[in-house]
Coordinates of C-alpha atoms in Angstrom, one line a residue:
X14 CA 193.6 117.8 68.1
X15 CA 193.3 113.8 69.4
X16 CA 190.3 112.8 69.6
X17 CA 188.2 109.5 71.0
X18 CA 185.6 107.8 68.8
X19 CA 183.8 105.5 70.5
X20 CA 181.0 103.5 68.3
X21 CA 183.5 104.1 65.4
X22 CA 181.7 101.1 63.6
X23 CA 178.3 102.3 64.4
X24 CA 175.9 104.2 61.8
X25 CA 176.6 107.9 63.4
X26 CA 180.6 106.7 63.7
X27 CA 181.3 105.9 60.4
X28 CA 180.0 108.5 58.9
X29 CA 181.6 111.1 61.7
X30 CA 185.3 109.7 61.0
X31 CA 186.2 111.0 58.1
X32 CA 184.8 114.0 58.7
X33 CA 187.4 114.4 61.6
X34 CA 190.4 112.6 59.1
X35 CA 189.7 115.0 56.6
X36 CA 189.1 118.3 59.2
X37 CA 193.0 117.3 60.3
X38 CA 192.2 115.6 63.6
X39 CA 194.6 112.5 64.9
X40 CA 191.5 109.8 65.6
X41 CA 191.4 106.9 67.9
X42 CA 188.6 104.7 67.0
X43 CA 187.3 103.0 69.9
X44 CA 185.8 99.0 68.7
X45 CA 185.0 95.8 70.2
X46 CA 186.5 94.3 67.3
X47 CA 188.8 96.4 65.0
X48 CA 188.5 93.3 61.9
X49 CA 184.7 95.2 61.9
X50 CA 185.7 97.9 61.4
X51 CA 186.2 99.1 57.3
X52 CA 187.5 102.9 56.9
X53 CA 188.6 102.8 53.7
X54 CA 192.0 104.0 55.4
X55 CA 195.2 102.0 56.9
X56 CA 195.9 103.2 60.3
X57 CA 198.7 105.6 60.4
X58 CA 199.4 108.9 61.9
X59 CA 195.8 110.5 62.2
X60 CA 193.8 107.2 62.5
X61 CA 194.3 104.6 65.6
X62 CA 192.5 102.0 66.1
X63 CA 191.9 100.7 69.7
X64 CA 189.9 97.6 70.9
X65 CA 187.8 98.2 74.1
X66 CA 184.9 96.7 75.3
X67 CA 183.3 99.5 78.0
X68 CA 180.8 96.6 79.3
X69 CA 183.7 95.5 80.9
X70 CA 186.5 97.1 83.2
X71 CA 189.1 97.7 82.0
X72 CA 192.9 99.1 82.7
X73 CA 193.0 102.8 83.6
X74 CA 195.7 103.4 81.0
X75 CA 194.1 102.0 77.7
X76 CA 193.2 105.2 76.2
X77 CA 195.7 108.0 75.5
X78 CA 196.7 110.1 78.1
X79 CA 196.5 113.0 76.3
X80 CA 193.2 113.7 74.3
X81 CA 191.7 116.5 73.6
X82 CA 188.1 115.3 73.6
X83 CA 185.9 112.2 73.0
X84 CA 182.9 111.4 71.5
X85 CA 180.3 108.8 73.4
X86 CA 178.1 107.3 70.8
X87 CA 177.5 103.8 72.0
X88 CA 173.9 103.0 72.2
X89 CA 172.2 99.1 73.0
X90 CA 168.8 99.9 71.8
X91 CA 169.0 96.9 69.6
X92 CA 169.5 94.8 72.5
X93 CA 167.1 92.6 75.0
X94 CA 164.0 94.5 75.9
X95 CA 164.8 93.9 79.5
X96 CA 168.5 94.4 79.8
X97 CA 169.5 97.6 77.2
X98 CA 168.7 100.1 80.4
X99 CA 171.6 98.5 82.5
X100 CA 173.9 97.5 79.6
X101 CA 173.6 101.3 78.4
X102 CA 174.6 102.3 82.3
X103 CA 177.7 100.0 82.9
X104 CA 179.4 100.9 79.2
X105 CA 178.7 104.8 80.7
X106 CA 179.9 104.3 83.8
X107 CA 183.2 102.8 82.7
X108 CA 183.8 104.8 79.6
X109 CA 183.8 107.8 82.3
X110 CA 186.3 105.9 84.5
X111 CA 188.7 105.8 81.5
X112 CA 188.2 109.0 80.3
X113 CA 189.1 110.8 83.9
X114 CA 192.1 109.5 83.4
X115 CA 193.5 111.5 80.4
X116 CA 193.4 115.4 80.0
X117 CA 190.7 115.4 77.7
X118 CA 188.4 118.4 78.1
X119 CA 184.8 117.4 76.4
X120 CA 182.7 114.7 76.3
X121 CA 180.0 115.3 73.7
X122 CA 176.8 112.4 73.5
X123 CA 174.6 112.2 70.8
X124 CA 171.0 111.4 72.8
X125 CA 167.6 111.7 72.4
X126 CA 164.9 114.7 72.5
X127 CA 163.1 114.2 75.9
X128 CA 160.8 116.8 76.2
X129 CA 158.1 114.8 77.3
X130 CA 157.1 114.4 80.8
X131 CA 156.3 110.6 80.7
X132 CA 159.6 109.4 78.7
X133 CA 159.6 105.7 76.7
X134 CA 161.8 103.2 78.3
X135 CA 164.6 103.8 75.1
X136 CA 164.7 107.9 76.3
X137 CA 164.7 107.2 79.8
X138 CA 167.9 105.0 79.5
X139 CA 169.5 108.3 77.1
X140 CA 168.8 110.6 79.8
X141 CA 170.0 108.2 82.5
X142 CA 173.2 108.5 80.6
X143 CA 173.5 112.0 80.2
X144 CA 173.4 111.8 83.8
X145 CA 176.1 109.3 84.3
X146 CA 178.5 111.5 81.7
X147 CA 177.8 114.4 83.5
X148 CA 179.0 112.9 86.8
X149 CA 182.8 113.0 84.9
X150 CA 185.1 115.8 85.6
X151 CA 185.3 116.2 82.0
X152 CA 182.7 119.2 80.4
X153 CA 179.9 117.4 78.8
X154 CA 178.3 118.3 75.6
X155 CA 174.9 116.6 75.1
X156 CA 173.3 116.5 71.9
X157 CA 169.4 115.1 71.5
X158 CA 168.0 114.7 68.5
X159 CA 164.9 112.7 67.2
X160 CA 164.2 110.7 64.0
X161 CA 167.5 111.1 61.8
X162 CA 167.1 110.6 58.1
X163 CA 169.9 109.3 55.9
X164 CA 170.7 106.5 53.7
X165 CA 171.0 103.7 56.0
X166 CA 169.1 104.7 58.9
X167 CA 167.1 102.6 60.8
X168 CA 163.7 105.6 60.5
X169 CA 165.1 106.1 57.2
X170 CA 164.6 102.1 55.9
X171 CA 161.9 101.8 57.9
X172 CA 159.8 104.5 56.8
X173 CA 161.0 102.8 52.9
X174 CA 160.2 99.4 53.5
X175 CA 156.5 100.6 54.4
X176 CA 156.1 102.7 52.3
X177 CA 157.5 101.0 49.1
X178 CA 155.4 97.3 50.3
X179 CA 152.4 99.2 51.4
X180 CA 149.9 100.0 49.1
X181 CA 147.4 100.5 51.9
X182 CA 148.3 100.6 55.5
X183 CA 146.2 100.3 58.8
X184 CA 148.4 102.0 61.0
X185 CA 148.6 102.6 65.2
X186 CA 147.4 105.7 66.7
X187 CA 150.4 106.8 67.5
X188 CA 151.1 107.7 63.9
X189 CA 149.6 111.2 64.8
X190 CA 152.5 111.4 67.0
X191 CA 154.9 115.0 66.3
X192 CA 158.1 114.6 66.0
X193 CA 161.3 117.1 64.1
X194 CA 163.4 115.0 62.0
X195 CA 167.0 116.2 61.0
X196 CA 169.3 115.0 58.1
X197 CA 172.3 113.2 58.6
X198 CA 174.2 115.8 57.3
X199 CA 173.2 117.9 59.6
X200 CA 173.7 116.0 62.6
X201 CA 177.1 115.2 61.7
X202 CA 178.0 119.0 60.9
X203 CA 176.3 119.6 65.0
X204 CA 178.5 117.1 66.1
X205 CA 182.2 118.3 64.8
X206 CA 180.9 121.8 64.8
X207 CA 180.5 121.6 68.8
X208 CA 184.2 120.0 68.7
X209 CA 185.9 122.5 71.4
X210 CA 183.5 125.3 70.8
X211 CA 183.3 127.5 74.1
X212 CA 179.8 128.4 73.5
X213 CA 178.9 124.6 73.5
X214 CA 181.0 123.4 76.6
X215 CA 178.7 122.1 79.6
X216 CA 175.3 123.0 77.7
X217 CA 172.3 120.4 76.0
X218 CA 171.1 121.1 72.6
X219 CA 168.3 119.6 71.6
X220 CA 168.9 119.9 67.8
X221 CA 165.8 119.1 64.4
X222 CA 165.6 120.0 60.8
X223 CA 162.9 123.0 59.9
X224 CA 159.8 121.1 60.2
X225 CA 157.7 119.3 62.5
X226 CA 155.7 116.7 61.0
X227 CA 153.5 113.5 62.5
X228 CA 154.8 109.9 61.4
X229 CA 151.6 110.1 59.1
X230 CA 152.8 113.2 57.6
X231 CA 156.6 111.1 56.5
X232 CA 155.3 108.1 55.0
X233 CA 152.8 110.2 52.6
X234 CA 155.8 112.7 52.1
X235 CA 158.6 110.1 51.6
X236 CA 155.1 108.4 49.2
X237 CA 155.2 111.7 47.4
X238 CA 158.9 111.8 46.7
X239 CA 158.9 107.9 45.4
X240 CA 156.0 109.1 43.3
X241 CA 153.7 106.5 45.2
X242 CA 150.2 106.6 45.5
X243 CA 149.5 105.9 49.4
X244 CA 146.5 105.1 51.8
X245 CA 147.1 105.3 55.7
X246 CA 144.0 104.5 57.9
X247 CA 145.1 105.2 61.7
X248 CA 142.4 102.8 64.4
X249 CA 143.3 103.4 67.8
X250 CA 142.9 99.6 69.0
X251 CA 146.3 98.2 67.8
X252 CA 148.2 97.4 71.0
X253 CA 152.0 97.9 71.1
X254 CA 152.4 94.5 70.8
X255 CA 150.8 94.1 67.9
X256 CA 152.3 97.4 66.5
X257 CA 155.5 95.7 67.4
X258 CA 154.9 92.8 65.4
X259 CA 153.2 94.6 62.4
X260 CA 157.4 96.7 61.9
X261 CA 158.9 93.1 62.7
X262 CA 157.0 91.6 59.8
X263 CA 157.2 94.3 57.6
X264 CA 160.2 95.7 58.0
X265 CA 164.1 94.4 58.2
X266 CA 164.5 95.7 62.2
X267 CA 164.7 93.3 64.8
X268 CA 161.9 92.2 67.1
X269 CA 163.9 94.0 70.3
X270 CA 164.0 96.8 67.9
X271 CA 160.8 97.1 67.2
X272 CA 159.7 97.0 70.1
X273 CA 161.6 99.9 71.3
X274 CA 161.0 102.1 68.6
X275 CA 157.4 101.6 68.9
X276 CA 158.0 102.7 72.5
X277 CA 159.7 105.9 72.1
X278 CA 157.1 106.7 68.3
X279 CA 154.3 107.2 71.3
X280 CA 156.4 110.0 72.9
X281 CA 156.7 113.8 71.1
X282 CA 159.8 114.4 70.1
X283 CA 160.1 118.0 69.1
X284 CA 163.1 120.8 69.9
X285 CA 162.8 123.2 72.6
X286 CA 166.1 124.1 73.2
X287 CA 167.9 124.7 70.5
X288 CA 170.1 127.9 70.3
X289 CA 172.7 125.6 68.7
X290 CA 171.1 127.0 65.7
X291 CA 172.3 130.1 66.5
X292 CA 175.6 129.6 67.7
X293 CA 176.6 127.3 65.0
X294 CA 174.8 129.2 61.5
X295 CA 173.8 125.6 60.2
X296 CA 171.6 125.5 57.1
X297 CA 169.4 122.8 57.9
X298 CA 168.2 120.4 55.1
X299 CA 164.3 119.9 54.9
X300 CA 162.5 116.8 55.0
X301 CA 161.8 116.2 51.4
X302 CA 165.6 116.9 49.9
X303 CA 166.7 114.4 53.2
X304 CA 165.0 111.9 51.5
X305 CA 165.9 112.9 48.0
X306 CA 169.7 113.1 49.2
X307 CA 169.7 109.3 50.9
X308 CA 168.1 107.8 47.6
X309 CA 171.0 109.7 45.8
X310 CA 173.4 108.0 47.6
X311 CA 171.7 104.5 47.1
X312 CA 171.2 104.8 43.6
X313 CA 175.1 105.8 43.6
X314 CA 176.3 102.8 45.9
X315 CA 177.8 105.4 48.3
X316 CA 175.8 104.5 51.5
X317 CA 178.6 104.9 54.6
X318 CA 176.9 103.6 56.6
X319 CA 173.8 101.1 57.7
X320 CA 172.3 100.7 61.7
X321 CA 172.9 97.3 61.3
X322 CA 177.0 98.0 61.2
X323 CA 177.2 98.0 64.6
X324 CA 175.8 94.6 66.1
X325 CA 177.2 91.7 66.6
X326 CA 176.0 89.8 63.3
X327 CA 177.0 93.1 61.3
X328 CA 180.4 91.3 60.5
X329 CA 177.8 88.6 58.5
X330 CA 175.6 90.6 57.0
X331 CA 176.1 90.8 53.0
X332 CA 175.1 94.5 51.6
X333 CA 172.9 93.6 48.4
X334 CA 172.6 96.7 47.6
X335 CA 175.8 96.2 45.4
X336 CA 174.2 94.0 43.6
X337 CA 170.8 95.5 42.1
X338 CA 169.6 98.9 41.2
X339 CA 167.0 100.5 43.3
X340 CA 163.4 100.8 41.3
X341 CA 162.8 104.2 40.6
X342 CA 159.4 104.4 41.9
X343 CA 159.5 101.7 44.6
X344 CA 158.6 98.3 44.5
X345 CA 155.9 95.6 46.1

């Protein structure tokens, strides 16, 4: 079947691709700039490459007429802390413009779990785009998931640069916080397995690996599997600001990152709905072998992917990682 991928160069996208080249589906990858974007294959007959920016309008005809269905995964988290709500709303609103336009027959959005009844400013801008995807005549599919953990993540490196600098940490409150992380893997067998499936049209899923854990609970975890000896001591006065700051400093996200994350890492993010389970028969991949699954990747030089693919100074960024060999049992 033809199939839109838009956020082809982002950290879900890349690793989604060639799942769908090798599964047999004819691809058209949806980037800003298509030089960004390395596959590893030369277009031909099952990959296309197109070049749209959604923050702006563009012509009713640029994508394919005839898709089957298309995948929205485009996501400004990383952006201002003021603006990411409205950029997130005007690259919706016109990807659904375009996509009315052709015959395709899903839309299926990787979002975020928001069970909560006071959402962070990051969730609030997800479910204000489920909203807008909805709105399209197209059936949407709406996937939510919470912390995902994979080589190249940006939980996953945090989580690693604390834990492997950190001896002792004096962390924010809202390390207590419960959330259900899910292996990469796993989300990207939920997102081609819902690809057309009749039980999945017009439904939300929120979808989790097998555990529910508290941010405490993954850094002493992740400290266990690295065989590190690790001391957290949680004080309830550290503002978000300051939390903010203390990622910034010790970890490779960006300040507007940062400041996001700590946002949403105040907010629950467990399943409730999540049949998809059910419906789909996925083994799903626990905590501990996530993490011992990314660092196998690492140690083999195979990471697909990185969130920093997919922003604007990604096409500068030089992956070190080439260059050394990751410490067995972390590093200071």
């Amino acid at each position: 079947m033809k199939v839109l991928l838009t956020g082809a160069n982002g950290y879900i996208g890349k690793r989604l691709l060639p799942v769908l080249l090798e599964r047999g589906h004819e691809v058209y990858a949806a980037v800003r700039d298509r030089k960004r974007l390395e596959t590893g294959r030369q277009p031909g007959d099952n990959l296309h490459i197109l070049e749209v920016d959604f923050l702006r309008d563009n012509p009713a005809d640029l994508l394919p007429a005839d898709l089957d269905a298309a995948y929205y995964l485009i996501h400004s988290m990383s952006a201002s802390q003021d603006d990411f709500n409205e950029l997130e709303s005007v690259s919706a609103r016109n990807f659904v413009e375009l996509i009315d336009h052709t015959s395709a027959r899903q839309i299926i959005y990787l979002s975020g779990i928001s069970n909560a009844e006071k959402l962070s400013r990051h969730l609030a801008s997800r479910r204000n785009v489920e909203t807008i995807l909805s709105g399209a005549r197209i059936s949407l599919t709406n996937l939510r998931a919470g912390i995902i953990v994979g080589s190249g993540s940006a939980s996953f490196e945090i989580i690693r640069d604390l834990v492997e600098k950190l001896p002792v940490m004096v962390t924010p409150k809202w390390l207590n916080t419960r959330c259900q992380p899910i292996a990469i893997r796993n989300v990207i067998q939920y997102l081609h397995g819902v690809l057309l499936h009749q039980q999945c049209m017009g439904r939300t899923f929120d979808i989790g690996g097998p555990e529910i854990l508290t941010y405490r609970e993954m850094l002493l975890q992740f400290a266990e599997v690295r065989n590190l000896k690790r001391l957290i001591c949680t004080i309830p006065v550290m503002t978000p600001r300051l939390s903010s700051y203390w990622l910034y400093f010790v970890t490779a996200i960006s300040y507007n990152l940062a400041v996001n994350l700590v946002d949403s890492m105040k907010v629950e993010v467990v399943c409730r709905e999540n049949r998809i389970r059910d419906i789909l028969n996925i083994p799903l991949i626990d905590y501990r072998r996530s993490i011992e699954l990314a660092f196998a990747r690492i140690e083999q030089n195979l990471v697909l992917s990185s969130w920093k693919d997919a922003m604007v100074s990604g096409s500068r960024y030089v992956d070190l990682n080439k260059w050394i060999e990751v410490p067995r049992f972390g590093c200071y």
